[in-house]
């Protein structure tokens, strides 16, 4: 089969154009399909700024050269774009199979099926992907594959070339790449919208495979890489795994940044020495708040002591720290925000924080936080326009819109080192 996989556009309605980094899901799916003997290519419609109307006209004009199957991924932020693409394809007279997967499809399979698609795949799907693409109908649950059976993303059949992306931060410029070394997150923070991977045991890729993937990225012109794991460090790691990663990846010479979880138990000097040796230059830690009450309400399962310990050990290893913080969290009051602001200021003054990103705690549909907000009567659907996770569009029972906006500015003053863009 000839299969085209599309990352849907959102620039035509969101008001923002994203060409930061490519999605990993579609080139990984393409790799699985190509390995099975099909021909699959990935097209990032957002990065290429392809309007759904242009997609419709292209399919109309190439009626004799159309793929056998079209696949789309649908996240919460891209669901409207995915719907627009399905409509455009059907308006163009494309009557072959359309398959949709992703987090939004997993949360709302019936709705997505009603768009006019033939197959909705929920959850991870590399375990039965080939069979589903060949003959699946309706709503089908994907099957996990052993991590050893999941190939590296296929960048050879990806448009635009990976090295032409802009990167989500200047820290991965010029010529950024992206990789994922583990899958899964064993924790269940109430605000997390990744219902496919959260609450799942972590699976670790073979360091030899990781090394080969990093060498390919370098050969393609990538100079810096975002290792886009939910939390590469900060939870149990198989004995010797990071040391073997350092042995494979360090000699490649690529610098990389990643994300991590604060932990006194699992973030050790020995571990961070290997992380540094592997080429890591910065880790963005999911701090969110330094109020014990708020951390507990979010089910972060960390404490301020975990956070400060982690920042110290990371800096002592020579790694820069980025602090992910949020304003407007569940049960968060101005008193809690003052605690976080003061702790951020102290950590910054102590040289423990080199970068800070402050976002708004946006209640995403399908999360536990959304369920709580609906039950308690204060749920407001997030808009699909505007800068996601950065705009203040509503208040909470504990904070007004004005207070949320004020405290975001207070975090900036207390820790005046944003993420370079």
PDB file of N, CA, C and O in Angstrom, residues 159-231:
ATOM      1  N   UNK A 159       8.709  15.051   5.253  1.00  0.00           N
ATOM      2  CA  UNK A 159       8.734  16.355   4.604  1.00  0.00           C
ATOM      3  C   UNK A 159       8.062  17.391   5.505  1.00  0.00           C
ATOM      4  O   UNK A 159       6.932  17.181   5.930  1.00  0.00           O
ATOM      5  N   UNK A 160       8.795  18.462   5.876  1.00  0.00           N
ATOM      6  CA  UNK A 160      10.104  18.901   5.399  1.00  0.00           C
ATOM      7  C   UNK A 160      11.234  18.160   6.114  1.00  0.00           C
ATOM      8  O   UNK A 160      11.003  17.486   7.124  1.00  0.00           O
ATOM      9  N   UNK A 161      12.467  18.292   5.626  1.00  0.00           N
ATOM     10  CA  UNK A 161      13.602  17.631   6.278  1.00  0.00           C
ATOM     11  C   UNK A 161      13.727  18.065   7.736  1.00  0.00           C
ATOM     12  O   UNK A 161      13.521  19.234   8.064  1.00  0.00           O
ATOM     13  N   UNK A 162      14.072  17.141   8.602  1.00  0.00           N
ATOM     14  CA  UNK A 162      14.104  17.422  10.027  1.00  0.00           C
ATOM     15  C   UNK A 162      15.061  18.549  10.382  1.00  0.00           C
ATOM     16  O   UNK A 162      14.785  19.362  11.279  1.00  0.00           O
ATOM     17  N   UNK A 163      16.162  18.645   9.665  1.00  0.00           N
ATOM     18  CA  UNK A 163      17.158  19.660  10.014  1.00  0.00           C
ATOM     19  C   UNK A 163      16.721  21.077   9.656  1.00  0.00           C
ATOM     20  O   UNK A 163      17.406  22.053   9.993  1.00  0.00           O
ATOM     21  N   UNK A 164      15.575  21.226   8.972  1.00  0.00           N
ATOM     22  CA  UNK A 164      15.104  22.561   8.589  1.00  0.00           C
ATOM     23  C   UNK A 164      14.110  23.150   9.587  1.00  0.00           C
ATOM     24  O   UNK A 164      13.642  24.269   9.387  1.00  0.00           O
ATOM     25  N   UNK A 165      13.786  22.416  10.642  1.00  0.00           N
ATOM     26  CA  UNK A 165      12.869  22.962  11.646  1.00  0.00           C
ATOM     27  C   UNK A 165      13.571  24.059  12.452  1.00  0.00           C
ATOM     28  O   UNK A 165      14.798  24.170  12.448  1.00  0.00           O
ATOM     29  N   UNK A 166      12.772  24.846  13.144  1.00  0.00           N
ATOM     30  CA  UNK A 166      13.310  25.994  13.871  1.00  0.00           C
ATOM     31  C   UNK A 166      13.707  25.651  15.304  1.00  0.00           C
ATOM     32  O   UNK A 166      14.501  26.357  15.914  1.00  0.00           O
ATOM     33  N   UNK A 167      13.109  24.605  15.863  1.00  0.00           N
ATOM     34  CA  UNK A 167      13.362  24.287  17.261  1.00  0.00           C
ATOM     35  C   UNK A 167      12.417  25.038  18.184  1.00  0.00           C
ATOM     36  O   UNK A 167      12.018  26.175  17.909  1.00  0.00           O
ATOM     37  N   UNK A 168      12.039  24.403  19.284  1.00  0.00           N
ATOM     38  CA  UNK A 168      11.122  25.040  20.227  1.00  0.00           C
ATOM     39  C   UNK A 168      11.843  25.976  21.186  1.00  0.00           C
ATOM     40  O   UNK A 168      11.221  26.640  22.005  1.00  0.00           O
ATOM     41  N   UNK A 169      13.149  26.031  21.107  1.00  0.00           N
ATOM     42  CA  UNK A 169      13.950  26.943  21.902  1.00  0.00           C
ATOM     43  C   UNK A 169      15.293  27.135  21.205  1.00  0.00           C
ATOM     44  O   UNK A 169      15.754  26.249  20.472  1.00  0.00           O
ATOM     45  N   UNK A 170      15.903  28.283  21.443  1.00  0.00           N
ATOM     46  CA  UNK A 170      17.214  28.547  20.850  1.00  0.00           C
ATOM     47  C   UNK A 170      18.264  27.564  21.336  1.00  0.00           C
ATOM     48  O   UNK A 170      19.328  27.430  20.715  1.00  0.00           O
ATOM     49  N   UNK A 171      17.979  26.846  22.434  1.00  0.00           N
ATOM     50  CA  UNK A 171      18.941  25.885  22.961  1.00  0.00           C
ATOM     51  C   UNK A 171      19.182  24.717  22.009  1.00  0.00           C
ATOM     52  O   UNK A 171      20.190  24.008  22.142  1.00  0.00           O
ATOM     53  N   UNK A 172      18.271  24.469  21.083  1.00  0.00           N
ATOM     54  CA  UNK A 172      18.471  23.382  20.127  1.00  0.00           C
ATOM     55  C   UNK A 172      18.719  23.913  18.719  1.00  0.00           C
ATOM     56  O   UNK A 172      18.597  23.171  17.748  1.00  0.00           O
ATOM     57  N   UNK A 173      19.060  25.187  18.607  1.00  0.00           N
ATOM     58  CA  UNK A 173      19.425  25.747  17.307  1.00  0.00           C
ATOM     59  C   UNK A 173      20.942  25.889  17.215  1.00  0.00           C
ATOM     60  O   UNK A 173      21.613  26.067  18.238  1.00  0.00           O
ATOM     61  N   UNK A 174      21.499  25.885  16.006  1.00  0.00           N
ATOM     62  CA  UNK A 174      20.785  25.703  14.742  1.00  0.00           C
ATOM     63  C   UNK A 174      20.587  24.224  14.431  1.00  0.00           C
ATOM     64  O   UNK A 174      21.206  23.371  15.045  1.00  0.00           O
ATOM     65  N   UNK A 175      19.735  23.965  13.458  1.00  0.00           N
ATOM     66  CA  UNK A 175      19.520  22.621  12.928  1.00  0.00           C
ATOM     67  C   UNK A 175      19.159  21.619  14.019  1.00  0.00           C
ATOM     68  O   UNK A 175      19.939  20.722  14.349  1.00  0.00           O
ATOM     69  N   UNK A 176      17.955  21.761  14.587  1.00  0.00           N
ATOM     70  CA  UNK A 176      17.562  20.880  15.697  1.00  0.00           C
ATOM     71  C   UNK A 176      17.125  19.500  15.229  1.00  0.00           C
ATOM     72  O   UNK A 176      16.645  19.320  14.111  1.00  0.00           O
ATOM     73  N   UNK A 177      17.280  18.549  16.131  1.00  0.00           N
ATOM     74  CA  UNK A 177      16.727  17.218  15.931  1.00  0.00           C
ATOM     75  C   UNK A 177      15.870  16.859  17.127  1.00  0.00           C
ATOM     76  O   UNK A 177      15.804  17.586  18.118  1.00  0.00           O
ATOM     77  N   UNK A 178      15.181  15.742  17.037  1.00  0.00           N
ATOM     78  CA  UNK A 178      14.320  15.296  18.131  1.00  0.00           C
ATOM     79  C   UNK A 178      14.417  13.779  18.244  1.00  0.00           C
ATOM     80  O   UNK A 178      14.572  13.078  17.229  1.00  0.00           O
ATOM     81  N   UNK A 179      14.342  13.269  19.471  1.00  0.00           N
ATOM     82  CA  UNK A 179      14.422  11.824  19.702  1.00  0.00           C
ATOM     83  C   UNK A 179      13.652  11.506  20.973  1.00  0.00           C
ATOM     84  O   UNK A 179      13.352  12.385  21.780  1.00  0.00           O
ATOM     85  N   UNK A 180      13.323  10.236  21.145  1.00  0.00           N
ATOM     86  CA  UNK A 180      12.696   9.761  22.371  1.00  0.00           C
ATOM     87  C   UNK A 180      13.404   8.479  22.784  1.00  0.00           C
ATOM     88  O   UNK A 180      13.436   7.515  22.028  1.00  0.00           O
ATOM     89  N   UNK A 181      13.977   8.489  23.984  1.00  0.00           N
ATOM     90  CA  UNK A 181      14.780   7.354  24.440  1.00  0.00           C
ATOM     91  C   UNK A 181      13.997   6.415  25.348  1.00  0.00           C
ATOM     92  O   UNK A 181      14.413   5.274  25.564  1.00  0.00           O
ATOM     93  N   UNK A 182      12.922   6.889  25.928  1.00  0.00           N
ATOM     94  CA  UNK A 182      12.068   6.048  26.773  1.00  0.00           C
ATOM     95  C   UNK A 182      10.618   6.324  26.426  1.00  0.00           C
ATOM     96  O   UNK A 182      10.291   7.358  25.841  1.00  0.00           O
ATOM     97  N   UNK A 183       9.767   5.413  26.815  1.00  0.00           N
ATOM     98  CA  UNK A 183       8.320   5.619  26.661  1.00  0.00           C
ATOM     99  C   UNK A 183       7.645   5.360  27.991  1.00  0.00           C
ATOM    100  O   UNK A 183       7.974   4.422  28.708  1.00  0.00           O
ATOM    101  N   UNK A 184       6.637   6.193  28.270  1.00  0.00           N
ATOM    102  CA  UNK A 184       5.843   5.975  29.458  1.00  0.00           C
ATOM    103  C   UNK A 184       6.227   6.895  30.602  1.00  0.00           C
ATOM    104  O   UNK A 184       7.346   7.402  30.674  1.00  0.00           O
ATOM    105  N   UNK A 185       5.276   7.104  31.486  1.00  0.00           N
ATOM    106  CA  UNK A 185       5.487   7.877  32.708  1.00  0.00           C
ATOM    107  C   UNK A 185       4.648   7.218  33.791  1.00  0.00           C
ATOM    108  O   UNK A 185       3.425   7.115  33.645  1.00  0.00           O
ATOM    109  N   UNK A 186       5.260   6.746  34.865  1.00  0.00           N
ATOM    110  CA  UNK A 186       4.506   5.996  35.869  1.00  0.00           C
ATOM    111  C   UNK A 186       3.627   6.862  36.765  1.00  0.00           C
ATOM    112  O   UNK A 186       2.911   6.328  37.597  1.00  0.00           O
ATOM    113  N   UNK A 187       3.652   8.172  36.574  1.00  0.00           N
ATOM    114  CA  UNK A 187       2.906   9.068  37.446  1.00  0.00           C
ATOM    115  C   UNK A 187       1.636   9.567  36.759  1.00  0.00           C
ATOM    116  O   UNK A 187       1.472   9.424  35.550  1.00  0.00           O
ATOM    117  N   UNK A 188       0.750  10.156  37.535  1.00  0.00           N
ATOM    118  CA  UNK A 188      -0.552  10.585  37.015  1.00  0.00           C
ATOM    119  C   UNK A 188      -0.881  11.991  37.532  1.00  0.00           C
ATOM    120  O   UNK A 188      -1.854  12.189  38.260  1.00  0.00           O
ATOM    121  N   UNK A 189      -0.088  12.963  37.139  1.00  0.00           N
ATOM    122  CA  UNK A 189      -0.389  14.344  37.503  1.00  0.00           C
ATOM    123  C   UNK A 189      -1.743  14.718  36.911  1.00  0.00           C
ATOM    124  O   UNK A 189      -2.040  14.390  35.752  1.00  0.00           O
ATOM    125  N   UNK A 190      -2.555  15.421  37.671  1.00  0.00           N
ATOM    126  CA  UNK A 190      -3.948  15.612  37.270  1.00  0.00           C
ATOM    127  C   UNK A 190      -4.108  16.518  36.055  1.00  0.00           C
ATOM    128  O   UNK A 190      -5.137  16.479  35.386  1.00  0.00           O
ATOM    129  N   UNK A 191      -3.085  17.329  35.743  1.00  0.00           N
ATOM    130  CA  UNK A 191      -3.192  18.251  34.619  1.00  0.00           C
ATOM    131  C   UNK A 191      -2.685  17.654  33.321  1.00  0.00           C
ATOM    132  O   UNK A 191      -2.833  18.256  32.262  1.00  0.00           O
ATOM    133  N   UNK A 192      -2.059  16.485  33.363  1.00  0.00           N
ATOM    134  CA  UNK A 192      -1.408  15.916  32.187  1.00  0.00           C
ATOM    135  C   UNK A 192      -2.434  15.380  31.196  1.00  0.00           C
ATOM    136  O   UNK A 192      -3.317  14.588  31.556  1.00  0.00           O
ATOM    137  N   UNK A 193      -2.282  15.795  29.931  1.00  0.00           N
ATOM    138  CA  UNK A 193      -3.231  15.371  28.898  1.00  0.00           C
ATOM    139  C   UNK A 193      -2.745  14.168  28.104  1.00  0.00           C
ATOM    140  O   UNK A 193      -3.435  13.715  27.187  1.00  0.00           O
ATOM    141  N   UNK A 194      -1.568  13.666  28.419  1.00  0.00           N
ATOM    142  CA  UNK A 194      -1.041  12.525  27.673  1.00  0.00           C
ATOM    143  C   UNK A 194      -1.581  11.224  28.258  1.00  0.00           C
ATOM    144  O   UNK A 194      -0.891  10.517  28.988  1.00  0.00           O
ATOM    145  N   UNK A 195      -2.822  10.912  27.934  1.00  0.00           N
ATOM    146  CA  UNK A 195      -3.466   9.733  28.501  1.00  0.00           C
ATOM    147  C   UNK A 195      -2.937   8.431  27.895  1.00  0.00           C
ATOM    148  O   UNK A 195      -3.258   7.355  28.376  1.00  0.00           O
ATOM    149  N   UNK A 196      -2.141   8.532  26.843  1.00  0.00           N
ATOM    150  CA  UNK A 196      -1.589   7.318  26.241  1.00  0.00           C
ATOM    151  C   UNK A 196      -0.382   6.828  27.027  1.00  0.00           C
ATOM    152  O   UNK A 196      -0.214   5.632  27.272  1.00  0.00           O
ATOM    153  N   UNK A 197       0.472   7.756  27.463  1.00  0.00           N
ATOM    154  CA  UNK A 197       1.720   7.358  28.105  1.00  0.00           C
ATOM    155  C   UNK A 197       1.724   7.546  29.612  1.00  0.00           C
ATOM    156  O   UNK A 197       2.521   6.921  30.309  1.00  0.00           O
ATOM    157  N   UNK A 198       0.861   8.432  30.175  1.00  0.00           N
ATOM    158  CA  UNK A 198       0.972   8.651  31.620  1.00  0.00           C
ATOM    159  C   UNK A 198       0.338   7.487  32.383  1.00  0.00           C
ATOM    160  O   UNK A 198      -0.571   6.818  31.909  1.00  0.00           O
ATOM    161  N   UNK A 199       0.877   7.238  33.561  1.00  0.00           N
ATOM    162  CA  UNK A 199       0.414   6.108  34.358  1.00  0.00           C
ATOM    163  C   UNK A 199       0.920   4.768  33.863  1.00  0.00           C
ATOM    164  O   UNK A 199       0.498   3.717  34.358  1.00  0.00           O
ATOM    165  N   UNK A 200       1.852   4.804  32.903  1.00  0.00           N
ATOM    166  CA  UNK A 200       2.375   3.564  32.313  1.00  0.00           C
ATOM    167  C   UNK A 200       3.828   3.362  32.733  1.00  0.00           C
ATOM    168  O   UNK A 200       4.588   4.324  32.878  1.00  0.00           O
ATOM    169  N   UNK A 201       4.208   2.128  32.935  1.00  0.00           N
ATOM    170  CA  UNK A 201       5.595   1.827  33.275  1.00  0.00           C
ATOM    171  C   UNK A 201       6.524   2.293  32.164  1.00  0.00           C
ATOM    172  O   UNK A 201       6.205   2.180  30.974  1.00  0.00           O
ATOM    173  N   UNK A 202       7.665   2.827  32.559  1.00  0.00           N
ATOM    174  CA  UNK A 202       8.620   3.296  31.566  1.00  0.00           C
ATOM    175  C   UNK A 202       9.295   2.122  30.876  1.00  0.00           C
ATOM    176  O   UNK A 202       9.618   1.112  31.494  1.00  0.00           O
ATOM    177  N   UNK A 203       9.491   2.293  29.578  1.00  0.00           N
ATOM    178  CA  UNK A 203      10.224   1.316  28.780  1.00  0.00           C
ATOM    179  C   UNK A 203      11.451   1.998  28.192  1.00  0.00           C
ATOM    180  O   UNK A 203      11.353   3.113  27.676  1.00  0.00           O
ATOM    181  N   UNK A 204      12.576   1.338  28.256  1.00  0.00           N
ATOM    182  CA  UNK A 204      13.858   1.937  27.904  1.00  0.00           C
ATOM    183  C   UNK A 204      14.396   1.337  26.615  1.00  0.00           C
ATOM    184  O   UNK A 204      14.524   0.115  26.493  1.00  0.00           O
ATOM    185  N   UNK A 205      14.730   2.197  25.663  1.00  0.00           N
ATOM    186  CA  UNK A 205      15.271   1.711  24.402  1.00  0.00           C
ATOM    187  C   UNK A 205      16.718   1.255  24.582  1.00  0.00           C
ATOM    188  O   UNK A 205      17.424   1.699  25.482  1.00  0.00           O
ATOM    189  N   UNK A 206      17.143   0.399  23.694  1.00  0.00           N
ATOM    190  CA  UNK A 206      18.502  -0.130  23.724  1.00  0.00           C
ATOM    191  C   UNK A 206      19.481   1.010  23.455  1.00  0.00           C
ATOM    192  O   UNK A 206      19.358   1.718  22.451  1.00  0.00           O
ATOM    193  N   UNK A 207      20.478   1.201  24.323  1.00  0.00           N
ATOM    194  CA  UNK A 207      21.462   2.267  24.087  1.00  0.00           C
ATOM    195  C   UNK A 207      22.150   2.178  22.723  1.00  0.00           C
ATOM    196  O   UNK A 207      22.506   3.213  22.140  1.00  0.00           O
ATOM    197  N   UNK A 208      22.335   0.977  22.195  1.00  0.00           N
ATOM    198  CA  UNK A 208      22.954   0.840  20.878  1.00  0.00           C
ATOM    199  C   UNK A 208      22.054   1.449  19.806  1.00  0.00           C
ATOM    200  O   UNK A 208      22.523   2.145  18.893  1.00  0.00           O
ATOM    201  N   UNK A 209      20.743   1.231  19.920  1.00  0.00           N
ATOM    202  CA  UNK A 209      19.788   1.809  18.977  1.00  0.00           C
ATOM    203  C   UNK A 209      19.758   3.339  19.115  1.00  0.00           C
ATOM    204  O   UNK A 209      19.703   4.072  18.123  1.00  0.00           O
ATOM    205  N   UNK A 210      19.807   3.811  20.355  1.00  0.00           N
ATOM    206  CA  UNK A 210      19.826   5.253  20.589  1.00  0.00           C
ATOM    207  C   UNK A 210      21.059   5.877  19.948  1.00  0.00           C
ATOM    208  O   UNK A 210      20.982   6.922  19.286  1.00  0.00           O
ATOM    209  N   UNK A 211      22.213   5.242  20.132  1.00  0.00           N
ATOM    210  CA  UNK A 211      23.440   5.755  19.540  1.00  0.00           C
ATOM    211  C   UNK A 211      23.355   5.823  18.023  1.00  0.00           C
ATOM    212  O   UNK A 211      23.772   6.812  17.401  1.00  0.00           O
ATOM    213  N   UNK A 212      22.790   4.782  17.403  1.00  0.00           N
ATOM    214  CA  UNK A 212      22.652   4.763  15.947  1.00  0.00           C
ATOM    215  C   UNK A 212      21.717   5.875  15.478  1.00  0.00           C
ATOM    216  O   UNK A 212      21.963   6.533  14.454  1.00  0.00           O
ATOM    217  N   UNK A 213      20.644   6.108  16.233  1.00  0.00           N
ATOM    218  CA  UNK A 213      19.705   7.168  15.868  1.00  0.00           C
ATOM    219  C   UNK A 213      20.358   8.543  15.960  1.00  0.00           C
ATOM    220  O   UNK A 213      20.162   9.403  15.100  1.00  0.00           O
ATOM    221  N   UNK A 214      21.149   8.765  17.000  1.00  0.00           N
ATOM    222  CA  UNK A 214      21.826  10.050  17.147  1.00  0.00           C
ATOM    223  C   UNK A 214      22.855  10.252  16.034  1.00  0.00           C
ATOM    224  O   UNK A 214      23.028  11.375  15.524  1.00  0.00           O
ATOM    225  N   UNK A 215      23.525   9.203  15.622  1.00  0.00           N
ATOM    226  CA  UNK A 215      24.475   9.334  14.512  1.00  0.00           C
ATOM    227  C   UNK A 215      23.750   9.695  13.219  1.00  0.00           C
ATOM    228  O   UNK A 215      24.246  10.496  12.419  1.00  0.00           O
ATOM    229  N   UNK A 216      22.559   9.105  13.015  1.00  0.00           N
ATOM    230  CA  UNK A 216      21.798   9.453  11.814  1.00  0.00           C
ATOM    231  C   UNK A 216      21.379  10.914  11.842  1.00  0.00           C
ATOM    232  O   UNK A 216      21.451  11.619  10.815  1.00  0.00           O
ATOM    233  N   UNK A 217      20.922  11.393  13.007  1.00  0.00           N
ATOM    234  CA  UNK A 217      20.535  12.800  13.104  1.00  0.00           C
ATOM    235  C   UNK A 217      21.717  13.713  12.781  1.00  0.00           C
ATOM    236  O   UNK A 217      21.567  14.725  12.082  1.00  0.00           O
ATOM    237  N   UNK A 218      22.890  13.348  13.262  1.00  0.00           N
ATOM    238  CA  UNK A 218      24.076  14.154  12.961  1.00  0.00           C
ATOM    239  C   UNK A 218      24.390  14.121  11.471  1.00  0.00           C
ATOM    240  O   UNK A 218      24.726  15.152  10.865  1.00  0.00           O
ATOM    241  N   UNK A 219      24.268  12.963  10.855  1.00  0.00           N
ATOM    242  CA  UNK A 219      24.522  12.850   9.423  1.00  0.00           C
ATOM    243  C   UNK A 219      23.538  13.675   8.602  1.00  0.00           C
ATOM    244  O   UNK A 219      23.872  14.169   7.517  1.00  0.00           O
ATOM    245  N   UNK A 220      22.330  13.854   9.131  1.00  0.00           N
ATOM    246  CA  UNK A 220      21.318  14.650   8.431  1.00  0.00           C
ATOM    247  C   UNK A 220      21.498  16.150   8.663  1.00  0.00           C
ATOM    248  O   UNK A 220      20.711  16.951   8.156  1.00  0.00           O
ATOM    249  N   UNK A 221      22.483  16.520   9.435  1.00  0.00           N
ATOM    250  CA  UNK A 221      22.760  17.936   9.636  1.00  0.00           C
ATOM    251  C   UNK A 221      22.289  18.498  10.949  1.00  0.00           C
ATOM    252  O   UNK A 221      22.456  19.700  11.202  1.00  0.00           O
ATOM    253  N   UNK A 222      21.697  17.669  11.804  1.00  0.00           N
ATOM    254  CA  UNK A 222      21.257  18.155  13.109  1.00  0.00           C
ATOM    255  C   UNK A 222      22.482  18.413  13.985  1.00  0.00           C
ATOM    256  O   UNK A 222      23.434  17.635  13.989  1.00  0.00           O
ATOM    257  N   UNK A 223      22.422  19.510  14.732  1.00  0.00           N
ATOM    258  CA  UNK A 223      23.535  19.870  15.602  1.00  0.00           C
ATOM    259  C   UNK A 223      23.169  19.785  17.082  1.00  0.00           C
ATOM    260  O   UNK A 223      24.050  19.661  17.935  1.00  0.00           O
ATOM    261  N   UNK A 224      21.892  19.907  17.377  1.00  0.00           N
ATOM    262  CA  UNK A 224      21.397  19.822  18.753  1.00  0.00           C
ATOM    263  C   UNK A 224      20.106  19.003  18.731  1.00  0.00           C
ATOM    264  O   UNK A 224      19.389  19.000  17.737  1.00  0.00           O
ATOM    265  N   UNK A 225      19.814  18.333  19.830  1.00  0.00           N
ATOM    266  CA  UNK A 225      18.666  17.421  19.856  1.00  0.00           C
ATOM    267  C   UNK A 225      17.832  17.662  21.105  1.00  0.00           C
ATOM    268  O   UNK A 225      18.379  17.869  22.195  1.00  0.00           O
ATOM    269  N   UNK A 226      16.511  17.651  20.927  1.00  0.00           N
ATOM    270  CA  UNK A 226      15.597  17.634  22.068  1.00  0.00           C
ATOM    271  C   UNK A 226      15.200  16.179  22.311  1.00  0.00           C
ATOM    272  O   UNK A 226      14.542  15.571  21.483  1.00  0.00           O
ATOM    273  N   UNK A 227      15.654  15.633  23.425  1.00  0.00           N
ATOM    274  CA  UNK A 227      15.254  14.270  23.806  1.00  0.00           C
ATOM    275  C   UNK A 227      13.921  14.410  24.517  1.00  0.00           C
ATOM    276  O   UNK A 227      13.853  14.762  25.694  1.00  0.00           O
ATOM    277  N   UNK A 228      12.850  14.124  23.776  1.00  0.00           N
ATOM    278  CA  UNK A 228      11.512  14.529  24.195  1.00  0.00           C
ATOM    279  C   UNK A 228      10.801  13.439  24.992  1.00  0.00           C
ATOM    280  O   UNK A 228       9.715  12.999  24.660  1.00  0.00           O
ATOM    281  N   UNK A 229      11.435  12.989  26.055  1.00  0.00           N
ATOM    282  CA  UNK A 229      10.806  12.025  26.947  1.00  0.00           C
ATOM    283  C   UNK A 229       9.955  12.766  27.975  1.00  0.00           C
ATOM    284  O   UNK A 229      10.230  13.925  28.311  1.00  0.00           O
ATOM    285  N   UNK A 230       8.937  12.096  28.517  1.00  0.00           N
ATOM    286  CA  UNK A 230       8.162  12.707  29.587  1.00  0.00           C
ATOM    287  C   UNK A 230       9.072  13.070  30.756  1.00  0.00           C
ATOM    288  O   UNK A 230       8.959  14.136  31.337  1.00  0.00           O
ATOM    289  N   UNK A 231       9.952  12.168  31.078  1.00  0.00           N
ATOM    290  CA  UNK A 231      10.932  12.405  32.146  1.00  0.00           C
ATOM    291  C   UNK A 231      12.067  11.413  31.959  1.00  0.00           C
ATOM    292  O   UNK A 231      11.953  10.250  32.337  1.00  0.00           O
TER     293      UNK A 231
END
